[in-house]
Amino acid sequence: MSVSVESDPESPEIDDAVPPARRRFGVAGWLAAGVALGLLLGLVAGLLIVPSFTRPGEDSAEAGFARDMSTHHAQAVEMGMLAHQKASDSDVRTLGGDIALTQQAQIGMMQAWLREWKLGPTGSQPRMAWMPEGSAGLENGLMPGMATDAERAQLRSATGKAFDVLFLQLMIKHHLGGIHMAEEVVKLTDNAEVLRLAQGMVANQRNEVAAFQQLLTKLGG
């Protein structure tokens, strides 16, 4: 993984004099701060690397991808932060933190593109209208791979190994949906920065899916 996260709050390296509640708050607080910083850095990076003459239109594949993938990523950030706080397996905690930090930074980059293109964060077109399959690709009204409200509620209430297994299962589905969207924009765009980010998403999320599957096997899920 390209982003490191805080160590296990139950590690013996942490001073036993610090109350457990404070330790947990510290880990969650640092991750939240890291996520906010990732968004800011992504915004700055996006503004620095987008040439001013590159202005995709309101209904372009580039704009649709940036808007839809930002929403898709936001759910992964939410679930990743939950995993970093609640997972019983240290590898699941680490992956959760990595996902939250990495995808929040990418949200910042995509939102910076929209600003540079003089476009709003949301458009008039339905979700996935920029893709050839259009709204037919929606599942339960959601973009590919996204967890339903019921699944998210189940994840929030789960604990221990049950949480770890459910998180991994939901993230495999989520990443496969995100890979599909990123692969589609690769076919449709000639914008170098959009192409670079989308290809990076595909490669990184494929690697993470493999890691999730290995962890599921280890946990017997």
Short mmCIF file of C-alpha atoms in Angstrom, two decimals:
data_model
loop_
_atom_site.label_atom_id
_atom_site.label_comp_id
_atom_site.label_asym_id
_atom_site.label_seq_id
_atom_site.Cartn_x
_atom_site.Cartn_y
_atom_site.Cartn_z
CA MET A 1 0.00 0.00 0.00
CA SER A 2 1.18 3.48 -0.79
CA VAL A 3 -0.14 5.20 2.33
CA SER A 4 0.74 4.26 5.88
CA VAL A 5 -1.65 4.49 8.80
CA GLU A 6 -1.44 4.64 12.57
CA SER A 7 -0.33 1.51 14.37
CA ASP A 8 -2.62 -0.80 16.33
CA PRO A 9 -3.90 1.13 19.38
CA GLU A 10 -3.51 -2.06 21.42
CA SER A 11 0.17 -2.44 20.50
CA PRO A 12 2.51 -2.85 23.49
CA GLU A 13 4.54 0.07 22.15
CA ILE A 14 1.82 2.47 23.29
CA ASP A 15 2.14 3.80 26.83
CA ASP A 16 -0.18 1.81 29.09
CA ALA A 17 -0.70 4.94 31.16
CA VAL A 18 -2.77 6.49 28.37
CA PRO A 19 -6.46 5.59 28.87
CA PRO A 20 -7.81 3.26 26.11
CA ALA A 21 -10.60 5.69 25.25
CA ARG A 22 -8.07 8.44 24.63
CA ARG A 23 -5.97 6.12 22.50
CA ARG A 24 -8.94 5.23 20.33
CA PHE A 25 -9.89 8.86 19.97
CA GLY A 26 -6.32 9.69 18.99
CA VAL A 27 -6.21 7.12 16.21
CA ALA A 28 -9.58 8.18 14.80
CA GLY A 29 -8.61 11.84 15.11
CA TRP A 30 -5.33 11.37 13.26
CA LEU A 31 -7.05 9.46 10.48
CA ALA A 32 -9.72 12.13 10.13
CA ALA A 33 -7.01 14.78 9.97
CA GLY A 34 -5.15 12.72 7.37
CA VAL A 35 -8.29 12.36 5.28
CA ALA A 36 -8.89 16.13 5.40
CA LEU A 37 -5.25 16.76 4.46
CA GLY A 38 -5.54 14.25 1.62
CA LEU A 39 -8.51 16.13 0.22
CA LEU A 40 -6.60 19.41 0.39
CA LEU A 41 -3.49 17.96 -1.25
CA GLY A 42 -5.64 16.40 -3.95
CA LEU A 43 -7.27 19.76 -4.67
CA VAL A 44 -3.88 21.46 -4.89
CA ALA A 45 -2.44 18.72 -7.10
CA GLY A 46 -5.46 18.81 -9.39
CA LEU A 47 -5.21 22.57 -9.84
CA LEU A 48 -1.47 22.41 -10.50
CA ILE A 49 -1.55 19.69 -13.13
CA VAL A 50 -4.63 20.61 -15.17
CA PRO A 51 -3.72 22.78 -18.18
CA SER A 52 -5.98 25.82 -18.47
CA PHE A 53 -6.85 25.05 -22.10
CA THR A 54 -8.24 21.63 -21.20
CA ARG A 55 -11.92 22.31 -20.61
CA PRO A 56 -14.20 19.29 -20.92
CA GLY A 57 -17.85 20.25 -21.31
CA GLU A 58 -20.76 19.90 -18.94
CA ASP A 59 -21.92 16.59 -20.41
CA SER A 60 -18.47 15.17 -21.16
CA ALA A 61 -17.25 11.77 -20.06
CA GLU A 62 -14.51 13.51 -18.06
CA ALA A 63 -16.97 15.61 -16.06
CA GLY A 64 -19.31 12.68 -15.51
CA PHE A 65 -16.47 10.48 -14.35
CA ALA A 66 -15.12 13.10 -11.94
CA ARG A 67 -18.55 13.67 -10.41
CA ASP A 68 -19.64 10.04 -10.21
CA MET A 69 -16.31 8.67 -9.03
CA SER A 70 -16.14 11.33 -6.31
CA THR A 71 -19.45 10.03 -4.95
CA HIS A 72 -18.32 6.43 -5.36
CA HIS A 73 -15.05 7.16 -3.55
CA ALA A 74 -16.84 8.98 -0.72
CA GLN A 75 -18.57 5.76 0.29
CA ALA A 76 -15.25 3.90 0.28
CA VAL A 77 -13.76 6.61 2.50
CA GLU A 78 -16.63 6.17 4.94
CA MET A 79 -16.23 2.39 5.07
CA GLY A 80 -12.44 2.61 5.22
CA MET A 81 -12.56 4.89 8.26
CA LEU A 82 -14.97 2.48 9.94
CA ALA A 83 -12.55 -0.38 9.29
CA HIS A 84 -9.60 1.57 10.65
CA GLN A 85 -11.53 2.24 13.85
CA LYS A 86 -13.39 -1.07 14.34
CA ALA A 87 -11.65 -3.96 12.60
CA SER A 88 -10.28 -6.69 14.85
CA ASP A 89 -7.64 -7.77 12.32
CA SER A 90 -4.64 -5.44 12.07
CA ASP A 91 -4.28 -5.96 8.30
CA VAL A 92 -7.93 -5.00 7.78
CA ARG A 93 -7.39 -1.87 9.90
CA THR A 94 -4.36 -0.90 7.83
CA LEU A 95 -6.18 -1.42 4.53
CA GLY A 96 -9.13 0.60 5.78
CA GLY A 97 -6.89 3.55 6.61
CA ASP A 98 -5.08 3.31 3.28
CA ILE A 99 -8.37 3.33 1.36
CA ALA A 100 -9.72 6.33 3.28
CA LEU A 101 -6.57 8.41 2.78
CA THR A 102 -5.92 7.48 -0.85
CA GLN A 103 -9.47 7.87 -2.12
CA GLN A 104 -10.04 11.15 -0.27
CA ALA A 105 -6.96 12.58 -1.98
CA GLN A 106 -8.33 11.43 -5.33
CA ILE A 107 -11.67 13.10 -4.56
CA GLY A 108 -9.75 16.32 -4.00
CA MET A 109 -8.02 15.96 -7.35
CA MET A 110 -11.25 15.31 -9.26
CA GLN A 111 -13.03 18.21 -7.57
CA ALA A 112 -10.08 20.46 -8.52
CA TRP A 113 -10.52 19.41 -12.15
CA LEU A 114 -14.17 20.40 -12.08
CA ARG A 115 -13.28 23.81 -10.68
CA GLU A 116 -10.59 24.29 -13.32
CA TRP A 117 -13.08 23.28 -16.01
CA LYS A 118 -15.57 25.87 -14.64
CA LEU A 119 -18.05 23.11 -13.85
CA GLY A 120 -20.07 22.43 -10.72
CA PRO A 121 -19.53 19.41 -8.47
CA THR A 122 -22.89 18.04 -9.63
CA GLY A 123 -24.42 18.13 -13.10
CA SER A 124 -27.84 17.96 -14.71
CA GLN A 125 -27.27 14.49 -16.18
CA PRO A 126 -28.30 11.30 -14.34
CA ARG A 127 -25.66 9.12 -12.71
CA MET A 128 -23.51 7.27 -15.26
CA ALA A 129 -25.08 9.05 -18.24
CA TRP A 130 -21.52 9.56 -19.52
CA MET A 131 -21.04 5.79 -19.84
CA PRO A 132 -22.28 3.84 -22.89
CA GLU A 133 -24.60 1.71 -20.75
CA GLY A 134 -25.96 4.80 -19.01
CA SER A 135 -28.42 4.42 -16.17
CA ALA A 136 -28.92 0.75 -17.11
CA GLY A 137 -25.70 0.11 -15.22
CA LEU A 138 -27.18 1.30 -11.93
CA GLU A 139 -27.81 -1.36 -9.28
CA ASN A 140 -30.62 -0.62 -6.81
CA GLY A 141 -30.35 2.98 -7.97
CA LEU A 142 -26.66 3.00 -7.03
CA MET A 143 -23.52 3.07 -9.12
CA PRO A 144 -21.75 -0.29 -9.65
CA GLY A 145 -20.48 -1.90 -6.48
CA MET A 146 -21.84 0.64 -4.01
CA ALA A 147 -23.25 -0.68 -0.75
CA THR A 148 -26.92 -0.17 -0.02
CA ASP A 149 -28.14 1.74 3.04
CA ALA A 150 -29.02 -1.58 4.67
CA GLU A 151 -25.54 -2.98 4.03
CA ARG A 152 -23.90 0.13 5.44
CA ALA A 153 -26.10 -0.06 8.54
CA GLN A 154 -25.16 -3.72 8.94
CA LEU A 155 -21.48 -2.81 8.69
CA ARG A 156 -21.81 -0.08 11.31
CA SER A 157 -23.45 -2.47 13.76
CA ALA A 158 -21.12 -5.44 13.15
CA THR A 159 -18.20 -6.17 15.47
CA GLY A 160 -15.17 -8.43 15.62
CA LYS A 161 -14.53 -10.96 12.90
CA ALA A 162 -18.06 -10.48 11.50
CA PHE A 163 -17.19 -6.83 10.83
CA ASP A 164 -13.90 -7.71 9.17
CA VAL A 165 -15.48 -10.26 6.84
CA LEU A 166 -18.40 -8.00 5.88
CA PHE A 167 -16.08 -5.05 5.24
CA LEU A 168 -13.89 -7.13 2.94
CA GLN A 169 -16.88 -8.50 1.06
CA LEU A 170 -18.38 -5.04 0.56
CA MET A 171 -15.04 -3.54 -0.49
CA ILE A 172 -14.40 -6.25 -3.08
CA LYS A 173 -17.76 -5.47 -4.66
CA HIS A 174 -17.14 -1.72 -4.32
CA HIS A 175 -13.71 -1.88 -5.94
CA LEU A 176 -14.91 -4.06 -8.82
CA GLY A 177 -17.58 -1.46 -9.56
CA GLY A 178 -15.02 1.35 -9.38
CA ILE A 179 -12.65 -0.54 -11.69
CA HIS A 180 -15.45 -0.90 -14.22
CA MET A 181 -16.13 2.85 -14.18
CA ALA A 182 -12.44 3.73 -14.45
CA GLU A 183 -11.93 1.31 -17.35
CA GLU A 184 -14.83 2.94 -19.18
CA VAL A 185 -13.45 6.46 -18.93
CA VAL A 186 -10.07 5.18 -20.17
CA LYS A 187 -11.87 4.17 -23.38
CA LEU A 188 -13.66 7.51 -23.69
CA THR A 189 -11.16 10.22 -22.73
CA ASP A 190 -8.21 11.83 -24.46
CA ASN A 191 -7.44 13.96 -21.40
CA ALA A 192 -3.99 12.93 -20.19
CA GLU A 193 -4.60 13.61 -16.49
CA VAL A 194 -7.96 11.85 -16.40
CA LEU A 195 -6.40 8.92 -18.22
CA ARG A 196 -3.48 8.76 -15.81
CA LEU A 197 -5.65 8.85 -12.71
CA ALA A 198 -8.15 6.30 -14.05
CA GLN A 199 -5.41 3.87 -15.04
CA GLY A 200 -3.84 4.27 -11.61
CA MET A 201 -7.19 3.53 -9.97
CA VAL A 202 -7.57 0.35 -12.00
CA ALA A 203 -4.10 -0.92 -11.09
CA ASN A 204 -4.29 0.01 -7.41
CA GLN A 205 -7.79 -1.31 -6.83
CA ARG A 206 -7.02 -4.60 -8.56
CA ASN A 207 -4.12 -5.04 -6.16
CA GLU A 208 -6.36 -4.22 -3.22
CA VAL A 209 -9.03 -6.69 -4.38
CA ALA A 210 -6.36 -9.41 -4.37
CA ALA A 211 -5.36 -8.38 -0.84
CA PHE A 212 -9.00 -8.44 0.29
CA GLN A 213 -9.45 -11.93 -1.11
CA GLN A 214 -6.35 -13.18 0.68
CA LEU A 215 -7.60 -11.71 3.94
CA LEU A 216 -11.01 -13.30 3.47
CA THR A 217 -9.31 -16.66 3.04
CA LYS A 218 -7.29 -16.09 6.19
CA LEU A 219 -10.41 -15.15 8.14
CA GLY A 220 -12.41 -18.04 6.73
CA GLY A 221 -14.89 -15.68 5.06
#
